[in-house]
PDB file of C-alpha atoms in Angstrom:
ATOM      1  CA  UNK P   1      90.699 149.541  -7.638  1.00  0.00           C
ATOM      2  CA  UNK P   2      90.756 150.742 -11.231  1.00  0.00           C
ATOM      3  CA  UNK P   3      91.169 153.778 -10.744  1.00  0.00           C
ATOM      4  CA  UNK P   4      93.720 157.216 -10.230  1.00  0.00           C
ATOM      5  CA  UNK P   5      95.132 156.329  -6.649  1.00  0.00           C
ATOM      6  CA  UNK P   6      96.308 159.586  -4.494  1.00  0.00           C
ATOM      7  CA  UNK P   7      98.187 159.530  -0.814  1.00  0.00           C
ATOM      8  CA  UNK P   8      97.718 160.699   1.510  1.00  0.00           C
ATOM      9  CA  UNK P   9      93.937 162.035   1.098  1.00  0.00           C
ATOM     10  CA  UNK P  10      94.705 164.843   4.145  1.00  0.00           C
ATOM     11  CA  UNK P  11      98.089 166.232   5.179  1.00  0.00           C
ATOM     12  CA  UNK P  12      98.215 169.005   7.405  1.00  0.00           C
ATOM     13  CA  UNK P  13     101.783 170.559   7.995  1.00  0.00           C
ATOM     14  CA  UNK P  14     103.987 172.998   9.775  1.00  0.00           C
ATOM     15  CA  UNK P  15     105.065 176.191   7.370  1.00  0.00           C
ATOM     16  CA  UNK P  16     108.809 175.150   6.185  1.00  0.00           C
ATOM     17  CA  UNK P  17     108.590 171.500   6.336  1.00  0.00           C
ATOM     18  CA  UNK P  18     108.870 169.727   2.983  1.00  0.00           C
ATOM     19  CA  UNK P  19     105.683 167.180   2.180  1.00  0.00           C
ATOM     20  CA  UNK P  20     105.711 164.402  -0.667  1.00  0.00           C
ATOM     21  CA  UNK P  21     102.528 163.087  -2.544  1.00  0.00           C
ATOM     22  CA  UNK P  22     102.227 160.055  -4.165  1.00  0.00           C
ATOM     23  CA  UNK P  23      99.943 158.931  -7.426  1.00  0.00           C
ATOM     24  CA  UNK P  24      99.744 155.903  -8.754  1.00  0.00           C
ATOM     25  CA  UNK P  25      98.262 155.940 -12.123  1.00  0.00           C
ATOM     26  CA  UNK P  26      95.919 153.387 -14.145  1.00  0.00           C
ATOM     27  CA  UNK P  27      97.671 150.690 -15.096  1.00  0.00           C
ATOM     28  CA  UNK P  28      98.647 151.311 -19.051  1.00  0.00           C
ATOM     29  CA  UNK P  29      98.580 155.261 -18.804  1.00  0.00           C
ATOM     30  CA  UNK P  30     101.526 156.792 -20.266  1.00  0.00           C
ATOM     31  CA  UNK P  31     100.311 160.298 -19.555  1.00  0.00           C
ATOM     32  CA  UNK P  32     100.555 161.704 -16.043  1.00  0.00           C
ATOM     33  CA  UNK P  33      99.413 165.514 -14.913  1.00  0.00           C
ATOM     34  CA  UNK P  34      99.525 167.253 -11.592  1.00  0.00           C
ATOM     35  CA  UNK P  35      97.555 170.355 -11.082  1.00  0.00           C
ATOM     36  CA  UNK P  36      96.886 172.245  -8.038  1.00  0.00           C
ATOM     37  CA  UNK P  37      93.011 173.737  -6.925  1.00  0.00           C
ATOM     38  CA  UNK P  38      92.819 176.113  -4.589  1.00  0.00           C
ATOM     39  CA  UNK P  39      89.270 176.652  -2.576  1.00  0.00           C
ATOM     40  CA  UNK P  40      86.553 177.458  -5.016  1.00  0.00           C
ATOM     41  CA  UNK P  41      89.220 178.132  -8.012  1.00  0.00           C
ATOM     42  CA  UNK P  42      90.313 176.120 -11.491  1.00  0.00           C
ATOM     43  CA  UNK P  43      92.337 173.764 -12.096  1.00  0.00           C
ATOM     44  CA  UNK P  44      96.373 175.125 -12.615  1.00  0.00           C
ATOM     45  CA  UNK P  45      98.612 173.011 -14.030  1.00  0.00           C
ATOM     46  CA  UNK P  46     101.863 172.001 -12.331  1.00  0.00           C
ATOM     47  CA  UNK P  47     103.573 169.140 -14.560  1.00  0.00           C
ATOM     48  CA  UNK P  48     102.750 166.885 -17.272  1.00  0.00           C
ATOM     49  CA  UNK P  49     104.473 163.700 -17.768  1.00  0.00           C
ATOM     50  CA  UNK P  50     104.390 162.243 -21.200  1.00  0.00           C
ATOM     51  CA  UNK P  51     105.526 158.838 -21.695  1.00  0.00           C
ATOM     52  CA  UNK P  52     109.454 158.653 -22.472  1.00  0.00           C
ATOM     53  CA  UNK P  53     109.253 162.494 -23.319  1.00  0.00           C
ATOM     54  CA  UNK P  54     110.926 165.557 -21.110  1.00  0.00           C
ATOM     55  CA  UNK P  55     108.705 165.979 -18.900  1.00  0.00           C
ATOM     56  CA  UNK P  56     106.609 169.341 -19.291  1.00  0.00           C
ATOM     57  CA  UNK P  57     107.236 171.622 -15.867  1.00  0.00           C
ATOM     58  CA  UNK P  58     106.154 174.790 -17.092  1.00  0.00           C
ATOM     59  CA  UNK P  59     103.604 174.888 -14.671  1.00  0.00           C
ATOM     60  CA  UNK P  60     105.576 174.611 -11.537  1.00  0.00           C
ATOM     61  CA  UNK P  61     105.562 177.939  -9.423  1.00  0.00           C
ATOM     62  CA  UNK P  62     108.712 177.846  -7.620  1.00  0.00           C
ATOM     63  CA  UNK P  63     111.685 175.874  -7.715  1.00  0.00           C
ATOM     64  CA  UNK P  64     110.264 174.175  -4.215  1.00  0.00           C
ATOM     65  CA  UNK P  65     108.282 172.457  -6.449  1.00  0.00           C
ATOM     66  CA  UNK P  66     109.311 169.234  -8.029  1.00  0.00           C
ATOM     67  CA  UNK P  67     108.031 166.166  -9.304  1.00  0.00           C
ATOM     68  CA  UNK P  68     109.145 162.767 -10.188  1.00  0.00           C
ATOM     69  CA  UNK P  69     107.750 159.951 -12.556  1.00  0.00           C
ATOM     70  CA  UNK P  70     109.172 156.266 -12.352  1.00  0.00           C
ATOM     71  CA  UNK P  71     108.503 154.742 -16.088  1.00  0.00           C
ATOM     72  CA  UNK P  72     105.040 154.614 -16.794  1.00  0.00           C
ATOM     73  CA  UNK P  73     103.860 154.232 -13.117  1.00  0.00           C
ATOM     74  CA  UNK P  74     103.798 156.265 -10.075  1.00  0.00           C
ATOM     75  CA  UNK P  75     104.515 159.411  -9.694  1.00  0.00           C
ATOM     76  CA  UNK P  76     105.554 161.893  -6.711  1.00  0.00           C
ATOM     77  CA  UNK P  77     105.315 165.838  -6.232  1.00  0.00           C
ATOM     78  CA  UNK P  78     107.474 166.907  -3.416  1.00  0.00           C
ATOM     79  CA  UNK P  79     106.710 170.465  -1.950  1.00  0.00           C
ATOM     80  CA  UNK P  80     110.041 171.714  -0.175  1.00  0.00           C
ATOM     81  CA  UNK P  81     110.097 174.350   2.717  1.00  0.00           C
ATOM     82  CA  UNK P  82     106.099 174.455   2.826  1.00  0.00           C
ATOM     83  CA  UNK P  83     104.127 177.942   2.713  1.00  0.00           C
ATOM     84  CA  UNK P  84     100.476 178.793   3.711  1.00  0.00           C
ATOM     85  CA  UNK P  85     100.032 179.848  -0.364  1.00  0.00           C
ATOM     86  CA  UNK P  86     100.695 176.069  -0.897  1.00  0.00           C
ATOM     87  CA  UNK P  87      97.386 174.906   0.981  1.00  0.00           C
ATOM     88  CA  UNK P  88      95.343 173.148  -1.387  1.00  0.00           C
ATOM     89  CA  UNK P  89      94.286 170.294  -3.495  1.00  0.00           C
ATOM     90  CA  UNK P  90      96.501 168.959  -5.343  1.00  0.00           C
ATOM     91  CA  UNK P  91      94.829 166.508  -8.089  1.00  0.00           C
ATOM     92  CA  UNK P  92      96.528 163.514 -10.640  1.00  0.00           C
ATOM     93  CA  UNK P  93      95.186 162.466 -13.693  1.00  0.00           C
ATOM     94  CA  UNK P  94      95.979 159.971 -15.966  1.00  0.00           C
ATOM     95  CA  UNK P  95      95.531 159.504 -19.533  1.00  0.00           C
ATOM     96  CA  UNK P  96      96.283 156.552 -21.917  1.00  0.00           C
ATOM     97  CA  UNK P  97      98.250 158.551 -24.833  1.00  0.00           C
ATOM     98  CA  UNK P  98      98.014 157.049 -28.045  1.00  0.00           C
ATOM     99  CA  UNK P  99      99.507 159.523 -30.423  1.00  0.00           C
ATOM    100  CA  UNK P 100      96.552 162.197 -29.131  1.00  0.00           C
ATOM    101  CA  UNK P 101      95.100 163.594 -25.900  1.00  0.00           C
ATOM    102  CA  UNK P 102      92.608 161.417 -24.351  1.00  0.00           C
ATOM    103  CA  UNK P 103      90.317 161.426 -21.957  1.00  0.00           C
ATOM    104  CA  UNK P 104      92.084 162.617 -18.609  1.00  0.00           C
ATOM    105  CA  UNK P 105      91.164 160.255 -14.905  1.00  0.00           C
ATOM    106  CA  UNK P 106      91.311 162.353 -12.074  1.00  0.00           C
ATOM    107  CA  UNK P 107      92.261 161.085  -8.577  1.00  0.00           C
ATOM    108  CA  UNK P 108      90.418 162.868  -5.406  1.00  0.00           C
ATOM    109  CA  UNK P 109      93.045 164.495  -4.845  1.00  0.00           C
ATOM    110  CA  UNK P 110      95.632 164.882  -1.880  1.00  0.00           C
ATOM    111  CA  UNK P 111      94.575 168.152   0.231  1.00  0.00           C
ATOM    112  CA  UNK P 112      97.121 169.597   1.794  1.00  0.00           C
ATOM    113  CA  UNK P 113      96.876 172.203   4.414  1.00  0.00           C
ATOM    114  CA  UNK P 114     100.152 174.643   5.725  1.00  0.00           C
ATOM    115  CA  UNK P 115      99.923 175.784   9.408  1.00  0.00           C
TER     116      UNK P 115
ATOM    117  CA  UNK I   1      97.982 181.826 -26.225  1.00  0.00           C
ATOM    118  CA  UNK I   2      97.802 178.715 -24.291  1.00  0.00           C
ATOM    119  CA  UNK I   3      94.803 180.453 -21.787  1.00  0.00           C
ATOM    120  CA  UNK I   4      91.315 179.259 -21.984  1.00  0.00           C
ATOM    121  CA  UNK I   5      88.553 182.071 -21.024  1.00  0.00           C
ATOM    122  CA  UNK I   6      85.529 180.432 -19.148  1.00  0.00           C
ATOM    123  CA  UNK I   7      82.434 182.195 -18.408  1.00  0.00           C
ATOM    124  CA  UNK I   8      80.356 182.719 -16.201  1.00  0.00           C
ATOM    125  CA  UNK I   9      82.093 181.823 -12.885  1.00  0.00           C
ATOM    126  CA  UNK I  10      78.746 180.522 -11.154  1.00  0.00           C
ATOM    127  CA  UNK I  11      75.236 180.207 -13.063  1.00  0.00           C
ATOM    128  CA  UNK I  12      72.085 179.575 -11.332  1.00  0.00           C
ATOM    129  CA  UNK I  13      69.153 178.162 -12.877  1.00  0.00           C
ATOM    130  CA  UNK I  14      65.797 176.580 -12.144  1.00  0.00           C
ATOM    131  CA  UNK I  15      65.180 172.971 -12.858  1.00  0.00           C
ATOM    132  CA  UNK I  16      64.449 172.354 -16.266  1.00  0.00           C
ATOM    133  CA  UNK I  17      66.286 175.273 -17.348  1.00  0.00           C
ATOM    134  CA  UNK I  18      68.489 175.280 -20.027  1.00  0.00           C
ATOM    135  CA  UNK I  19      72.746 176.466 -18.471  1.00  0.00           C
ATOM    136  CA  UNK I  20      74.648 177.675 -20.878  1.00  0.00           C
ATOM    137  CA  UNK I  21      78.671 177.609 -20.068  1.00  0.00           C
ATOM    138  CA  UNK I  22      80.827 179.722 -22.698  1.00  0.00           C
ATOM    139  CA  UNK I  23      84.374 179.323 -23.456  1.00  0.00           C
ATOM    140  CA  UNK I  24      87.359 181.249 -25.387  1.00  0.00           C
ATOM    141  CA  UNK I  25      90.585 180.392 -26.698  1.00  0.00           C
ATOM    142  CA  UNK I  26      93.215 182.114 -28.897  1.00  0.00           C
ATOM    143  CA  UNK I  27      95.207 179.675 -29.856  1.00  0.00           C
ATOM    144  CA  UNK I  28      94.369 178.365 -33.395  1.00  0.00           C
ATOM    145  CA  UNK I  29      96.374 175.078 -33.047  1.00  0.00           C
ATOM    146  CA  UNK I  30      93.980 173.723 -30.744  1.00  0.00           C
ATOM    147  CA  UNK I  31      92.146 170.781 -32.043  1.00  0.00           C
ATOM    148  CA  UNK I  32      90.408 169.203 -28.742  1.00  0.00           C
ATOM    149  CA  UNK I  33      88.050 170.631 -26.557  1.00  0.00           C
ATOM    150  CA  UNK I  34      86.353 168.514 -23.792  1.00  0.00           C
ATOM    151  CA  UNK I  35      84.518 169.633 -21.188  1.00  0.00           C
ATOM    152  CA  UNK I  36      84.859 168.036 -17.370  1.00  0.00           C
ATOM    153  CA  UNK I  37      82.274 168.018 -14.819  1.00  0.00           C
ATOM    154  CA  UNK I  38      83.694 168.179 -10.888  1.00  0.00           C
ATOM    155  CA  UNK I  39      81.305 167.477  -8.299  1.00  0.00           C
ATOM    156  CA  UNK I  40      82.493 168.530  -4.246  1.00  0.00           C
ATOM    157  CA  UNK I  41      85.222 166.312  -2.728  1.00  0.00           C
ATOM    158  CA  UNK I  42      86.024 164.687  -6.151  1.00  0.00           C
ATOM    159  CA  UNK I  43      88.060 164.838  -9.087  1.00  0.00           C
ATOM    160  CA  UNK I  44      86.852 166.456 -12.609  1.00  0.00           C
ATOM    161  CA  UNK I  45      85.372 163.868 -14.427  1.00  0.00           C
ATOM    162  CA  UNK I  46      84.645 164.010 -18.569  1.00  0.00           C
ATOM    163  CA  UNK I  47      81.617 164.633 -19.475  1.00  0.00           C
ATOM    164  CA  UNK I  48      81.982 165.421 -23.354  1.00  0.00           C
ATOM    165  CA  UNK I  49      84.060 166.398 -25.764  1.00  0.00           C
ATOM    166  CA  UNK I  50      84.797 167.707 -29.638  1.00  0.00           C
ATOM    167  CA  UNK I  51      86.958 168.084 -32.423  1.00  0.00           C
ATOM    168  CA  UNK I  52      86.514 171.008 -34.499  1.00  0.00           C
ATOM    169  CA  UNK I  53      85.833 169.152 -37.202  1.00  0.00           C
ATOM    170  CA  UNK I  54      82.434 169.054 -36.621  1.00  0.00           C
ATOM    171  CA  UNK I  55      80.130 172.214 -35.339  1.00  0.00           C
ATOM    172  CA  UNK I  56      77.843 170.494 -32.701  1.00  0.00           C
ATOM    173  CA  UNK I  57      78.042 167.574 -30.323  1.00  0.00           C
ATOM    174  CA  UNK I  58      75.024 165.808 -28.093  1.00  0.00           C
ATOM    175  CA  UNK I  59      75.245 163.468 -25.771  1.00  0.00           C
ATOM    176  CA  UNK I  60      72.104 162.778 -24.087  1.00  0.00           C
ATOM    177  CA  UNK I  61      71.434 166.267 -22.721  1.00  0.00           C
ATOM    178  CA  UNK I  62      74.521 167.791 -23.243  1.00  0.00           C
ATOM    179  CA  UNK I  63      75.654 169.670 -26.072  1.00  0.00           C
ATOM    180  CA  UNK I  64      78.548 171.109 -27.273  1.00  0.00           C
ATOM    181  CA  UNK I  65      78.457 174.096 -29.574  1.00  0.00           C
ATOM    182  CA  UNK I  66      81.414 174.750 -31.208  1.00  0.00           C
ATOM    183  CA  UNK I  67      82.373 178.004 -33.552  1.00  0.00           C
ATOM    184  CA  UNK I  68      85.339 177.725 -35.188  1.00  0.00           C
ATOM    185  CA  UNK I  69      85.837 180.963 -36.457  1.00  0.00           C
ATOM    186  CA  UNK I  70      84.946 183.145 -33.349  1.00  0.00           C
ATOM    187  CA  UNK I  71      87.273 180.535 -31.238  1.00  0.00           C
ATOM    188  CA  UNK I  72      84.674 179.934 -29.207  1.00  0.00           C
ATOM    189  CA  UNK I  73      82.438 176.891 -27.506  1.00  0.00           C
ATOM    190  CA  UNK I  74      79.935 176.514 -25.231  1.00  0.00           C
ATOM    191  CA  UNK I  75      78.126 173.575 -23.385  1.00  0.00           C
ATOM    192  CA  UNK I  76      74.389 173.395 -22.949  1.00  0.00           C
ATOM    193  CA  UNK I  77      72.727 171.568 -20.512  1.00  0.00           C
ATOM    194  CA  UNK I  78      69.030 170.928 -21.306  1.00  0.00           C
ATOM    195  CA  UNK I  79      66.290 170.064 -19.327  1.00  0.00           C
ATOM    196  CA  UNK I  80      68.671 170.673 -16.291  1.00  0.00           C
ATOM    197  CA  UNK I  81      67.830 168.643 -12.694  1.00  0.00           C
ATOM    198  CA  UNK I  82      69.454 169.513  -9.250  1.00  0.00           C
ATOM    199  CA  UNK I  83      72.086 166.316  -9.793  1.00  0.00           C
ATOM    200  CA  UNK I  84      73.656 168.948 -12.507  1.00  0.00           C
ATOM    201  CA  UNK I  85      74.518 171.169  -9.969  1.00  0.00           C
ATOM    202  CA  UNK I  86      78.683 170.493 -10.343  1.00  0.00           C
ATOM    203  CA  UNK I  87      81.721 173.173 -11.601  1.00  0.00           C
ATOM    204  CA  UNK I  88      82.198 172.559 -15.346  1.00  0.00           C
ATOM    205  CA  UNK I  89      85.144 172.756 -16.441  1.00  0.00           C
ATOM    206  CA  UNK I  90      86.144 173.519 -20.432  1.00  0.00           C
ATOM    207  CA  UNK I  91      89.743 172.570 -21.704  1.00  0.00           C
ATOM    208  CA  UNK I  92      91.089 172.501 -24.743  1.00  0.00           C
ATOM    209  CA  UNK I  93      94.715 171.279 -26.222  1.00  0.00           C
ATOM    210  CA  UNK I  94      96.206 170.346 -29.100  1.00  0.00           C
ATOM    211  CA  UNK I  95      95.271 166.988 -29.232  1.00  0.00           C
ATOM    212  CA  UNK I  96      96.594 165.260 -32.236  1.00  0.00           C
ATOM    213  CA  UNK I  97     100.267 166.037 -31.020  1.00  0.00           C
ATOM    214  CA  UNK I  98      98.803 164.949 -27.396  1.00  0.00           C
ATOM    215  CA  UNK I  99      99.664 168.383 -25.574  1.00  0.00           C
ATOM    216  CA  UNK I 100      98.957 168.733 -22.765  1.00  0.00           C
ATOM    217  CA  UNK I 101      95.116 170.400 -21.578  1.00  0.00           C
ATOM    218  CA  UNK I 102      94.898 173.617 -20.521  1.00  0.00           C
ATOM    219  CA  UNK I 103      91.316 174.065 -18.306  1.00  0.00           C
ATOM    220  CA  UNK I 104      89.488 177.216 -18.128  1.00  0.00           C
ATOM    221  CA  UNK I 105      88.367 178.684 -14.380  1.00  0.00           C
ATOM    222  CA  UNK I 106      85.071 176.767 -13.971  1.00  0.00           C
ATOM    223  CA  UNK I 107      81.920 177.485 -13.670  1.00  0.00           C
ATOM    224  CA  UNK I 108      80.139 176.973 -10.490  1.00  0.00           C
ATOM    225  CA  UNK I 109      76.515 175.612 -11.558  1.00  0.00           C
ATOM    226  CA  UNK I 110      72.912 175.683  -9.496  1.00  0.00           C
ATOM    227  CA  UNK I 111      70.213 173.716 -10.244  1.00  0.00           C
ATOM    228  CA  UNK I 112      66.943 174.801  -8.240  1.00  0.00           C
ATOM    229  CA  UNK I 113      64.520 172.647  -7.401  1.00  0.00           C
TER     230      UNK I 113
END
């Protein structure tokens, strides 16, 4: 497919154990974005990923949070020592960055859910 | 200063109605405001967006109203139908540098039949 590619869809986990989801971007898109949506809430951002730039973690809420972009392709947010507060959806988006923001392709999202 | 107000957090409306979706930022360096529309189980999608270069945007029955000097934009949805019935999203960032968006709550929206 064309589009914003998230894995794994559902992953339900034990409190404390660490979890890794992957993206894999539209082909071409040098801008990547993770943000996290709780039930019934916005959209809060985690990490941007900007081409060649520093990556943009203001967003993360705790240093269990991390996140890791290979060139202009797929990405991976690793949640360490997993806590009920991390249950959600966590959804990429890509964006083809020509000198501006464009228009931002959202995956479905990964949900995650902490026993 | 990088916080985007939304409001109201759900709106329910008869068909044919006419939704309006307000939206508040404070900081002046933003130059790109879209507006995403997230149906259940899926990710936000575009729907429309605008530069403040210009005060008003349509695209077929969505409009964005923009006011420059209040900071302020809203989305109308006219002659509203039950598919509307979504969570908006607004956004805005400063584009021309391609910063990063910053989304405001959502808005919840019901269509009636």
């Amino acid at each position: 497919g064309a589009g914003v590619s998230q894995s794994p869809s559902n992953k339900v986990t034990e409190k404390g154990k660490d979890v890794e989801l992957r993206c894999d971007p539209i082909s071409g898109h040098t801008a990547l974005y993770w943000y996290r949506q709780r039930l019934g809430q916005g959209l809060e951002f985690l990490i941007y990923f900007q081409g060649n730039s520093a990556p943009d973690k203001s967003g993360l809420p705790s240093d269990r949070f991390s996140a890791e972009r290979t060139g202009e392709s797929v990405s991976t947010l690793t949640i360490q020592r997993t806590q009920q507060e991390d249950s959600a959806v966590y959804l990429c988006a890509s964006s083809f960055l020509q000198g501006a923001t464009g228009e931002l392709f959202f995956g479905e999202g990964s949900r995650l859910t902490v026993l | 200063q990088q916080q985007v107000k939304q409001s109201p957090q759900s709106l329910i409306v008869q068909k044919g109605g006419i939704p309006i979706i307000n939206c508040a930022y404070e900081n002046t360096a933003f130059d790109y405001f879209p507006w995403y529309q997230q149906f259940p189980g899926k990710g936000p999608a575009l729907l429309i967006a605008i530069r403040p270069d210009v005060s008003e945007k349509k695209e077929g029955r969505f409009t964005i109203s923009f006011n420059k000097s209040a900071k302020q934009f809203s989305l109308h949805i006219m002659d509203s139908q039950p598919g509307d019935s979504a969570t908006y999203f607004c956004a805005a960032s400063m584009g021309t540098s391609g910063s990063r968006l910053t989304f405001g709550e959502g808005t919840q929206l019901t269509v009636n039949p």
